[in-house]
Coordinates of C-alpha atoms and ligand atoms in Angstrom, one line a residue:
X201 CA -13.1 -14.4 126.6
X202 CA -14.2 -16.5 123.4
X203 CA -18.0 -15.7 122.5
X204 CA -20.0 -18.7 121.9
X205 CA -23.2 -18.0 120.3
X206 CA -25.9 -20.2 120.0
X207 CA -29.8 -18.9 118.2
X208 CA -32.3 -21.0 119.2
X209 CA -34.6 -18.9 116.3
X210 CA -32.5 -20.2 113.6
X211 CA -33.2 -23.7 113.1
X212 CA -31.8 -26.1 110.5
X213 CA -32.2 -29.1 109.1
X214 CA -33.0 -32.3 111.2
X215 CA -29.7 -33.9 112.0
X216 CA -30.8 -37.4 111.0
X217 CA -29.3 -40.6 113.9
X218 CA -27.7 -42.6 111.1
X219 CA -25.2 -39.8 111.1
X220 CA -24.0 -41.6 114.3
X221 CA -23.6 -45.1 112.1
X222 CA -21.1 -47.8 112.4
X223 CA -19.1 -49.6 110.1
X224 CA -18.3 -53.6 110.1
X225 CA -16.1 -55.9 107.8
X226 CA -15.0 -59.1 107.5
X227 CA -11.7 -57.9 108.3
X228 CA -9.5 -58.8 111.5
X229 CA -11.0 -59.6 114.5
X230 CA -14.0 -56.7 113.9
X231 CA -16.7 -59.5 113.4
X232 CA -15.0 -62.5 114.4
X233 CA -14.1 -62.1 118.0
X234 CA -15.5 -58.6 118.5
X235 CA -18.7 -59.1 117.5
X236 CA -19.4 -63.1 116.6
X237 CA -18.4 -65.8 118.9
X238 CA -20.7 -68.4 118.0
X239 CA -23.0 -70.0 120.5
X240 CA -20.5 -72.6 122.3
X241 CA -18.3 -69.7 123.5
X242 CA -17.8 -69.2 126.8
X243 CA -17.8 -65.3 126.3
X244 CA -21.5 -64.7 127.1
X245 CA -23.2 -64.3 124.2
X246 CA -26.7 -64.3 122.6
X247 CA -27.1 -66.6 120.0
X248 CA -23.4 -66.1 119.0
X249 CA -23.3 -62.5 119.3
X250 CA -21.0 -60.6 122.4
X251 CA -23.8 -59.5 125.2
X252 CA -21.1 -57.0 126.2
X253 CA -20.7 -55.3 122.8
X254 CA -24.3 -55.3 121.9
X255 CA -24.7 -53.8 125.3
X256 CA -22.4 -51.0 124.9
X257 CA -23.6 -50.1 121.0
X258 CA -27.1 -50.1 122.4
X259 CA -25.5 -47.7 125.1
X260 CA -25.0 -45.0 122.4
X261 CA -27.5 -46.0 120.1
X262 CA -26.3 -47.1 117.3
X263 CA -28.8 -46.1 114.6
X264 CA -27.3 -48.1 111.5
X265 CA -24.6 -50.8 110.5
X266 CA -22.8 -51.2 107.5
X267 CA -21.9 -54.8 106.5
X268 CA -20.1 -57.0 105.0
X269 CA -17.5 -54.3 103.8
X270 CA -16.0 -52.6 102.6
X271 CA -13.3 -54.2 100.1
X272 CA -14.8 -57.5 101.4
X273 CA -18.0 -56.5 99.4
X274 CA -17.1 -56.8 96.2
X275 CA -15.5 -60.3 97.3
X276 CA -18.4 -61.6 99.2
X277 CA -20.9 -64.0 98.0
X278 CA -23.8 -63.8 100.3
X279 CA -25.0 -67.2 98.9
X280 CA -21.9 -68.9 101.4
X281 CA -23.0 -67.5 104.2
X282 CA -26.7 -69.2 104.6
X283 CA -27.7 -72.4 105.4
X284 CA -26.2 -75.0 107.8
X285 CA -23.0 -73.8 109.4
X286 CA -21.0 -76.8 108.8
X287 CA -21.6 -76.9 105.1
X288 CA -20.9 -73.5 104.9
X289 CA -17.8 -72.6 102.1
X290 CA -14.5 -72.2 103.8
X291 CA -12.6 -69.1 101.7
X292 CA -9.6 -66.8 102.3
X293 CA -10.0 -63.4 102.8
X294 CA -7.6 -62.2 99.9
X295 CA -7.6 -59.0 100.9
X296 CA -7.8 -58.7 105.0
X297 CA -4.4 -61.0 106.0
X298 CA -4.9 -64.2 104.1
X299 CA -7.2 -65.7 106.5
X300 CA -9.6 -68.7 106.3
X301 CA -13.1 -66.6 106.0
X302 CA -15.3 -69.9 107.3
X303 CA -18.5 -67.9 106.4
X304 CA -20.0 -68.6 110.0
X305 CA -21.1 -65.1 109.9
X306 CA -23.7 -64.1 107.1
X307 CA -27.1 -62.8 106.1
X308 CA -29.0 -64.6 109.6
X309 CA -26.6 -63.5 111.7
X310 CA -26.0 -60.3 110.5
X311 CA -30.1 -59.4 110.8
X312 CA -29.8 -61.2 114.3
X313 CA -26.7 -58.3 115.4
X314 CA -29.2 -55.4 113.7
X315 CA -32.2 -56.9 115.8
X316 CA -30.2 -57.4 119.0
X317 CA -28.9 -53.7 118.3
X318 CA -32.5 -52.3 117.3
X319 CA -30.5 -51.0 114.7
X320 CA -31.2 -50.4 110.4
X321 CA -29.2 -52.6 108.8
X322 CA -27.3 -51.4 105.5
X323 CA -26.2 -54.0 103.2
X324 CA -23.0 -53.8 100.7
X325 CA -23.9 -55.1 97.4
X326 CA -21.2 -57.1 95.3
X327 CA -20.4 -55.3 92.0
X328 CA -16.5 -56.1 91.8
X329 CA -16.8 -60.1 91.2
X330 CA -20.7 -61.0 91.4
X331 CA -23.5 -60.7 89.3
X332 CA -26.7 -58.7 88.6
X333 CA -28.4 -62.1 89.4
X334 CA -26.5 -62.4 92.9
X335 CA -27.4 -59.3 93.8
X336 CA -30.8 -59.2 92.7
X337 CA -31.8 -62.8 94.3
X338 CA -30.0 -61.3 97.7
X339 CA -32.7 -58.9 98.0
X340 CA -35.4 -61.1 96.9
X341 CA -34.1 -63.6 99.7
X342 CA -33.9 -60.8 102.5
X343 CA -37.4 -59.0 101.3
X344 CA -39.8 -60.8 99.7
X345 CA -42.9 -61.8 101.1
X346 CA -44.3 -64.6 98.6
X347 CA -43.7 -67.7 96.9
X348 CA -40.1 -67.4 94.6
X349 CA -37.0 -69.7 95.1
X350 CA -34.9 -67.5 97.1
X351 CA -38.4 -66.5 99.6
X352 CA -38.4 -70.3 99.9
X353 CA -34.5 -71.0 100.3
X354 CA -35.2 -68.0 103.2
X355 CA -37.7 -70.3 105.2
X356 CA -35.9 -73.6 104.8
X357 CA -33.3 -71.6 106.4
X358 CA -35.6 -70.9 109.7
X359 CA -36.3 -67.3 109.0
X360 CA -39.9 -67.2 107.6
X361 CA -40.7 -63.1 107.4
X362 CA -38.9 -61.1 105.3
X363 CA -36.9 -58.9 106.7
X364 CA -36.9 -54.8 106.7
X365 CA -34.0 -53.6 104.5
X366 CA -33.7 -50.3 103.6
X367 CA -30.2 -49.2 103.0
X368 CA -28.6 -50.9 100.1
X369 CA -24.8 -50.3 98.3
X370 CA -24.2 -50.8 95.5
X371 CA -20.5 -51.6 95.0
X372 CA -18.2 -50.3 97.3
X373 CA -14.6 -48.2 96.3
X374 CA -15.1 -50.0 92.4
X375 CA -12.8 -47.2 91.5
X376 CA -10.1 -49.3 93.6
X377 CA -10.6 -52.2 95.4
X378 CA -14.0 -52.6 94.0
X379 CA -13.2 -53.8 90.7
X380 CA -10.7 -50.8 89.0
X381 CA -13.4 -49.2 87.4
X382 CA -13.9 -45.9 85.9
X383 CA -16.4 -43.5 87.1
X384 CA -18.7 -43.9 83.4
X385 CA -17.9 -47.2 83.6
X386 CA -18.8 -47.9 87.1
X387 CA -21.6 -45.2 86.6
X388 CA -23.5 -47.6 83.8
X389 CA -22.7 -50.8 86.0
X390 CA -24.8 -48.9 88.9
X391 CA -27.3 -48.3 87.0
X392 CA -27.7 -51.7 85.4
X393 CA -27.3 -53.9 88.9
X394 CA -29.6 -51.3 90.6
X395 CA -32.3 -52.2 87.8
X396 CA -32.8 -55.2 89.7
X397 CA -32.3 -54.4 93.3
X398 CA -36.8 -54.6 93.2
X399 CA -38.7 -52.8 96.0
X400 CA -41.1 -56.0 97.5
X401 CA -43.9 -55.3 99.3
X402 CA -43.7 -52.6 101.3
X403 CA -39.9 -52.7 101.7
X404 CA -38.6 -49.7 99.9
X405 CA -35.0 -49.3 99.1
X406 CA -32.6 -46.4 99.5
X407 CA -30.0 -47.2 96.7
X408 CA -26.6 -46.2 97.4
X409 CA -24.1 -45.1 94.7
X410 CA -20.2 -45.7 95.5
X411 CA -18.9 -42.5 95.8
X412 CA -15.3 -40.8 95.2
X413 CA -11.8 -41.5 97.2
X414 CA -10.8 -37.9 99.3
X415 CA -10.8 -35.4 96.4
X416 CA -11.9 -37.2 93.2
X417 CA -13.7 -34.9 91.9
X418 CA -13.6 -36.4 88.5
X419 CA -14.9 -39.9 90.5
X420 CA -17.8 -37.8 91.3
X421 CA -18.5 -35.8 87.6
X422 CA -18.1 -38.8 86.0
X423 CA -20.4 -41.3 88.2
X424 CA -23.1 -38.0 88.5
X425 CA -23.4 -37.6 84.8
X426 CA -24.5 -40.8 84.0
X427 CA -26.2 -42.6 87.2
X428 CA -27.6 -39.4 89.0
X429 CA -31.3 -40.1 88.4
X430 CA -30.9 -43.7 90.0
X431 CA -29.5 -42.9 93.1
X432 CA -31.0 -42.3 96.6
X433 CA -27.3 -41.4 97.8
X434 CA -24.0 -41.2 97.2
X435 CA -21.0 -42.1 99.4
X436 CA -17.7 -40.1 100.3
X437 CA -14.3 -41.9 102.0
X438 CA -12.3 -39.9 103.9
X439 CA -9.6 -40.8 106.4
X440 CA -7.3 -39.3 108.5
X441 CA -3.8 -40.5 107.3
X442 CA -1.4 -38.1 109.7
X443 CA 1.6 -38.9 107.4
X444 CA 0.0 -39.9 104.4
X445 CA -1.1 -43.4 102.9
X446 CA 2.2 -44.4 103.0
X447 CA 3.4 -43.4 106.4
X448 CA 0.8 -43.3 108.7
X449 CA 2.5 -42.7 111.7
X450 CA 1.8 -44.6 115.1
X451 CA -1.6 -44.6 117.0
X452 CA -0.2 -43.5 120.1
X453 CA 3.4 -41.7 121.2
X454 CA 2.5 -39.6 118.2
X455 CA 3.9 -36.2 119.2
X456 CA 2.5 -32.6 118.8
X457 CA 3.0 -31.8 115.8
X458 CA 1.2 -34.9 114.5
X459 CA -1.6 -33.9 116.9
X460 CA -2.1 -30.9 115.1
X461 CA -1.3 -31.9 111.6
X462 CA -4.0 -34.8 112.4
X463 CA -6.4 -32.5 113.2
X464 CA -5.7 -30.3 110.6
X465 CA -6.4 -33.1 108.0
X466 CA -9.7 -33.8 109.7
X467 CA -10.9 -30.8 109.4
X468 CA -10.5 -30.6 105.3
X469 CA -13.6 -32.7 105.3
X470 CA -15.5 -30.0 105.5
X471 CA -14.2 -28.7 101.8
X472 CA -14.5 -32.1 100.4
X473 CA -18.0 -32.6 101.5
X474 CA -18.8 -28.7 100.1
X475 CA -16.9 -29.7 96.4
X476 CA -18.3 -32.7 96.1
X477 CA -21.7 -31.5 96.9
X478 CA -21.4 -28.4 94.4
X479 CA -20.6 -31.3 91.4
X480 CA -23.8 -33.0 92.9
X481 CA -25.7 -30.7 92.4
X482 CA -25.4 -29.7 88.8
X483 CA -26.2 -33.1 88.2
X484 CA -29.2 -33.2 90.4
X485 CA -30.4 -29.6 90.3
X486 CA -33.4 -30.6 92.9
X487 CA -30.7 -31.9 95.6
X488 CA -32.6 -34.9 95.8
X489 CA -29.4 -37.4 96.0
X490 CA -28.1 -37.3 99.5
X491 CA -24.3 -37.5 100.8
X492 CA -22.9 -40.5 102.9
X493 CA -20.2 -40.6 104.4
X494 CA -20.0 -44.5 105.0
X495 CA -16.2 -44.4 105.6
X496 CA -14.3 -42.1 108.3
X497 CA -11.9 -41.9 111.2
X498 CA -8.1 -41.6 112.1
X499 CA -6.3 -44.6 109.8
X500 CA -2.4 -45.2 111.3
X501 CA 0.5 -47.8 111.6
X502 CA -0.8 -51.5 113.0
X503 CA -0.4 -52.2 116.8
X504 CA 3.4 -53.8 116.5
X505 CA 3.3 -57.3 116.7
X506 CA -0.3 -57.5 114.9
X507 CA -1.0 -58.8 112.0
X508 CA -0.6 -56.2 109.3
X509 CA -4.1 -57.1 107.5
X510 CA -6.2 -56.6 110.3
X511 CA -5.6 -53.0 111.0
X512 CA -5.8 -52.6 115.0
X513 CA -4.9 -50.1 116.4
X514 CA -5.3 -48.0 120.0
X515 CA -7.2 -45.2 120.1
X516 CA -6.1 -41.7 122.1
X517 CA -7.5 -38.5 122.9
X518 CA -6.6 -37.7 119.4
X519 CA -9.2 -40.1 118.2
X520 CA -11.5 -37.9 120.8
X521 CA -11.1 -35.3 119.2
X522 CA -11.5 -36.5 115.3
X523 CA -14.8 -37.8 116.2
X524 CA -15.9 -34.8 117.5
X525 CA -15.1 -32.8 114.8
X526 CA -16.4 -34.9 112.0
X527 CA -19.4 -35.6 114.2
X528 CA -19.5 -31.5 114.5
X529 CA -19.2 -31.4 110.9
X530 CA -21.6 -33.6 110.1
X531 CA -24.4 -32.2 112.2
X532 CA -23.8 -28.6 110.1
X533 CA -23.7 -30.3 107.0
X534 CA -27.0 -32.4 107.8
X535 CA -29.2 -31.0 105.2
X536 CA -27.5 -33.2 102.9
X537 CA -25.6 -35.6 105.1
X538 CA -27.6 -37.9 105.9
X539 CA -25.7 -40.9 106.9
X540 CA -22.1 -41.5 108.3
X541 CA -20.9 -44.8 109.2
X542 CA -17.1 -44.7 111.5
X543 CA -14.6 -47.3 110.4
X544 CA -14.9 -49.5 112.5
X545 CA -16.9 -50.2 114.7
X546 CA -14.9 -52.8 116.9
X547 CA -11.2 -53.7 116.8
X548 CA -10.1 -51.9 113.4
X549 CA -9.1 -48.3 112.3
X550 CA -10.8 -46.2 114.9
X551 CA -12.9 -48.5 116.9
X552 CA -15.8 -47.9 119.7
X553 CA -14.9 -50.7 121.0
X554 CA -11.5 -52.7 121.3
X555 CA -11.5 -56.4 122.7
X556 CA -9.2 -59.3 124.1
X557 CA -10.6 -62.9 124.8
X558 CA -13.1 -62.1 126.8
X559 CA -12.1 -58.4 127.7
X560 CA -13.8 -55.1 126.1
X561 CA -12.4 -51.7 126.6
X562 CA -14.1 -48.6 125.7
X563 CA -12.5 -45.3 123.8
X564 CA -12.2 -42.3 123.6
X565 CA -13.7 -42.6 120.5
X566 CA -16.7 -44.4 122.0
X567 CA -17.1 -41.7 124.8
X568 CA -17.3 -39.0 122.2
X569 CA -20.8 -40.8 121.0
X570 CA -21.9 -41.6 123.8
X571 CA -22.0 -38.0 124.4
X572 CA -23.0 -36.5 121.2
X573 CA -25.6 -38.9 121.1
X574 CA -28.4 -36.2 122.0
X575 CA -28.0 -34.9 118.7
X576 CA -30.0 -37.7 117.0
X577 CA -32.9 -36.6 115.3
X578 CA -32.6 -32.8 117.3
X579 CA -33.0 -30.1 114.6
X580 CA -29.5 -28.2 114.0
X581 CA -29.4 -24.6 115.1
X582 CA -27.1 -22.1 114.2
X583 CA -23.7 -21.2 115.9
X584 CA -20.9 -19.4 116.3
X585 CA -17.6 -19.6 118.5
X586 CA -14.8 -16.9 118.1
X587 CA -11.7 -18.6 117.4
X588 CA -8.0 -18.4 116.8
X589 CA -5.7 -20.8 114.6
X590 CA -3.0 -22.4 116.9
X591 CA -0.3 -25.1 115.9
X592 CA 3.0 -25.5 115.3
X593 CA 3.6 -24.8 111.7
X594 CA 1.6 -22.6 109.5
X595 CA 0.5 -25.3 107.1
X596 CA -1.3 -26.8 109.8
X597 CA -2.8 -24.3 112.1
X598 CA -6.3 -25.1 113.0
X599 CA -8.7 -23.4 114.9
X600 CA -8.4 -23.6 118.8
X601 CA -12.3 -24.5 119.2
X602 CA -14.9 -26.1 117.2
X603 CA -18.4 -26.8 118.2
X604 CA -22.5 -27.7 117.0
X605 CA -25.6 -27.3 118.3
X606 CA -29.1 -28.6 117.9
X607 CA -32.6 -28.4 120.0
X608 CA -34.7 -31.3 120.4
X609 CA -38.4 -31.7 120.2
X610 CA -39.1 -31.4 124.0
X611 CA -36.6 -27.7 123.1
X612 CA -33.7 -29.2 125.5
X613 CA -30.5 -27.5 123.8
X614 CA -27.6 -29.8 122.9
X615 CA -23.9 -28.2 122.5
X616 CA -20.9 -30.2 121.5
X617 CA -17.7 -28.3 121.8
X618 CA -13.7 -29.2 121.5
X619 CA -10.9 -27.4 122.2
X620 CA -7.8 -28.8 120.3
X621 CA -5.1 -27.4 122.0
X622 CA -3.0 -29.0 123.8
X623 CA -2.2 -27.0 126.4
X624 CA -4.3 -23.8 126.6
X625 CA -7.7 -23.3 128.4
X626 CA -10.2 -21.2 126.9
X627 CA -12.7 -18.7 128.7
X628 CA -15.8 -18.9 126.8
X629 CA -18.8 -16.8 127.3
X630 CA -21.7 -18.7 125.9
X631 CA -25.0 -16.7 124.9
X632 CA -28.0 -18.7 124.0
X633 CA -30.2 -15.9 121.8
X634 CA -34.1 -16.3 123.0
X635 CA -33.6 -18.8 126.0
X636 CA -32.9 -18.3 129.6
X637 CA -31.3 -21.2 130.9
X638 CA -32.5 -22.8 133.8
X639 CA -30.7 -26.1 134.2
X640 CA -27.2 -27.7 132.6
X641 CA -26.1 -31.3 132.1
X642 CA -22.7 -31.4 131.1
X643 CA -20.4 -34.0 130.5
X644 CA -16.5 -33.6 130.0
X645 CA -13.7 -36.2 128.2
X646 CA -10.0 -34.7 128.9
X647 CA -6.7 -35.9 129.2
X648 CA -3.5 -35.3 128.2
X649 CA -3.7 -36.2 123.9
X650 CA -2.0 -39.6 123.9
X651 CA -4.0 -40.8 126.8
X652 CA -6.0 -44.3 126.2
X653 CA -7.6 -47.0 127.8
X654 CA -5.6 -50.4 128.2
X655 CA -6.6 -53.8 129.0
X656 CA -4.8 -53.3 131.8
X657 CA -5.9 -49.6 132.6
X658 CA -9.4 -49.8 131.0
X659 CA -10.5 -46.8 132.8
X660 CA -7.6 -44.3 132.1
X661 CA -9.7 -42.1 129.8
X662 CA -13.7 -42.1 130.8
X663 CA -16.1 -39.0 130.8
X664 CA -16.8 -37.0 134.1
X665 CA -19.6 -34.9 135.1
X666 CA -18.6 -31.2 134.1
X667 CA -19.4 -28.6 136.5
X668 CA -17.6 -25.4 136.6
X669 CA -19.9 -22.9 134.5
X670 CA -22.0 -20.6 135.4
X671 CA -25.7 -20.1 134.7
X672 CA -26.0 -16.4 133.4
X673 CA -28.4 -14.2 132.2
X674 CA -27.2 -14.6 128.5
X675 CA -26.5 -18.0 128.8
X676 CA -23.5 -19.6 130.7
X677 CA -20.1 -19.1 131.0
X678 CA -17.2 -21.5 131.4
X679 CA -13.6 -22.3 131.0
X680 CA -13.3 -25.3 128.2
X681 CA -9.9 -27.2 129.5
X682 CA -7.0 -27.8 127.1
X683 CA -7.7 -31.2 124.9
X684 CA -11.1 -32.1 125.7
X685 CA -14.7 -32.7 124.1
X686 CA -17.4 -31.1 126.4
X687 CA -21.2 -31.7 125.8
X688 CA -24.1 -29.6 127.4
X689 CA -27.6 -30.4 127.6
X690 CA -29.5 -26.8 128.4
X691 CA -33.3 -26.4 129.8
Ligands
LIG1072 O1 -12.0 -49.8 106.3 C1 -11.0 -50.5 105.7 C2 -11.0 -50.4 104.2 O2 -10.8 -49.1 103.8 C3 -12.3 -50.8 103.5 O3 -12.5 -52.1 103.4 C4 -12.3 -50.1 102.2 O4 -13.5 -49.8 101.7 C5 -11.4 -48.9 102.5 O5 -10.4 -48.7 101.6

């Protein structure tokens, strides 16, 4: 029997909700179709905007979107996107498959998603190809609450209050498809455009550096030397390649060994976020600059017969599990990380939510929020789960169970736990130091690891009310089944 320890005495930092953030480009059919229909569609929608997606984001409460990208950042020109739609700039989306970008989508409607969602909106700046001025008079046109030329362009265009804006990039990849930059380079750019990004009235900005690729280390020395004192945060990417950049591998009839190399890549996270953190903070002895992790999630081979720029692609049980991990990871790492945003958030990489016409699946993926979603704004307590590495080849052993914990304010007791094997159940005794449990809400995701949900088999993967533990005096015990994500709300 595994011991699962949980201290309600030791509490931690506050795991903040936008840890449970979303991601959303111009890119495929993640705004276009899957979010944005436009108001003449016959999908029902809500001043343009999918009822049934903003339905099921709300479900898990989505606590922040990222938009407009991504690469499309440093491409966009947020001054195409305002104003009457039929005079809006028609432009191809050089780098998402060549596509005509008809700008139908921008500044108002994004706001309009945010405000449908009751969600923070956080805003990519243009470094690559605009200019201080762009980006200045974009946050004079979202925030300011006076008389200037872009407060006034704001109210011709029907939206007389400023909005609320807090989360603001600056640049996105520049060391890539952000403009090639170097890390001084880039690192004096930041701090000049931020120099204008002004704080009007009382909206207060948290500026947010572009952070290092994986394990850039010199990205992040280099960016930290020179920009460290202008910086509210600073962002991480890390995917989960399972054959590397150049050979992904497929999305589903992936076979064990993948599983387990897949999840042995998700887990080296964890040492990323700890290196890069240690370089942080010799640049910002006070640990004042927080980590974001705007960019995560399993990246493989295109659906066949898609279009290669748009990047859809199913999502299995192994997609499950990667969220729970990271989201796992995250909550024990949320003193200092205090936004993560998965890419993305509809119809690309490792989606919530996929769609066709005017049919929406769920995923795995999704499920895994919805259940982790009592974590928001708990306080992280400590835990420990004895563990043992399985796999197939020693490179990529990983541990057989992985969990986190947190306690909320009303002292209800959250547990998110995974086993990764594939075929081994684990007896766990689970002791809960300080707490005598009285009642359990527990929810289980399990199948067999290249399970999914279809169009035509939407249900095929779902969550089911977990009931075999057993209330003890230490705690409760229970067997965790093989390939599954279990969540446990204790009183
Ligand atoms: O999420 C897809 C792309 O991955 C983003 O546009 C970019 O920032 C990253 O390379």
């Amino acid at each position: 029997m595994s011991k699962l320890v949980v201290n309600t005495h030791n509490k931690k930092s506050k795991i903040n909700k936008e840890i449970y953030g979303h991601f959303s480009e111009h890119l495929g059919r993640c705004i276009y179709e899957g979010i944005y229909v436009g108001e003449n569609s016959k999908i029902p929608n809500v001043n343009g905007m999918r009822c049934d997606v903003v339905e099921a984001l709300k479900e898990i409460k989505i606590p922040v979107l990222r938009w407009p990208g991504g690469c499309f950042a440093d491409e966009y020109h947020w001054k195409d996107g305002i104003g009457p739609k039929d005079s809006r700039k028609k432009m191809v989306n050089t780098h998402w498959g060549g596509v005509v970008e008809d700008n139908s989508f921008g500044t108002h409607e994004f706001m309009e998603l945010c405000k449908q969602l009751n969600c923070e909106p956080y805003i990519n700046g243009n470094v690559g190809s605009g200019s201080v001025q762009e980006m200045s008079e974009w946050i004079e046109y979202l925030t300011f609450d006076g008389i200037s030329p872009m407060a006034e362009l704001r109210k011709q265009n029907g939206q007389t209050e400023p909005w609320k804006v807090k989360f603001f990039g600056v640049g996105n990849e520049n060391w890539g498809c952000g403009g090639n930059m170097t890390p001084e380079f880039y690192g004096n750019m930041y701090r000049r455009y931020q120099t204008y990004c002004r704080n009007y009235g009382q909206n207060k900005l948290y500026k947010i550096a572009c952070g290092p690729n994986i394990d850039d280390y010199d990205w992040t020395e280099g960016v930290m030397k020179v920009a460290a004192n202008f910086m509210d945060a600073f962002t991480l990417h890390y995917y989960t390649h399972p054959g590397g950049w150049l050979n992904k591998g497929p999305a589903t009839g992936f076979d064990e060994k993948t599983w387990y190399i897949s999840l042995n890549k998700t887990l080296k996270i964890e040492e990323l976020i700890n290196n890069h953190l240690e370089i942080m903070n010799r640049y910002d002895p006070e640990r004042r600059v927080d980590l974001i992790i705007d960019e995560w999630g399993g990246w493989y081979d295109v659906e066949p017969g898609t279009n290669p720029g748009f990047l859809y692609q199913q999502n299995t049980m192994r997609d499950a599990l990667i969220a729970g991990i990271n989201l796992n990871i995250f909550n024990k790492h949320s003193d200092r990380v205090k936004m993560a945003n998965l890419a993305q958030v509809v119809n690309v990489l490792q989606s919530v939510i996929l769609t066709e016409g005017d049919k929406m699946i769920l995923t795995p993926t999704y499920y895994v929020f919805d259940m982790y979603k009592n974590h928001q704004e708990a306080t992280l307590i400590e835990s420990y789960i004895d563990t043992k590495k399985i796999g197939i080849e020693e490179e990529n052993l990983v541990p057989n169970l992985h969990e986190s914990a947190s306690i909320d304010d009303q002292g209800r007791i959250n547990i998110t736990i995974n086993n990764l094997s594939i075929g081994e159940d684990y007896n766990i005794e689970g002791i809960i130091v300080d707490k005598q449990v009285k009642s359990v809400q527990a929810t289980i995701l399990t199948s067999e690891m290249g399970a999914h949900n279809t169009f035509d088999n939407p249900e095929a993967v779902k969550p089911e009310k977990f009931t075999k533990f057993v209330i003890t005096d230490k705690g409760l015990d229970f067997t965790i089944p093989a390939c599954s994500v279990i969540s446990f709300i204790l009183e």
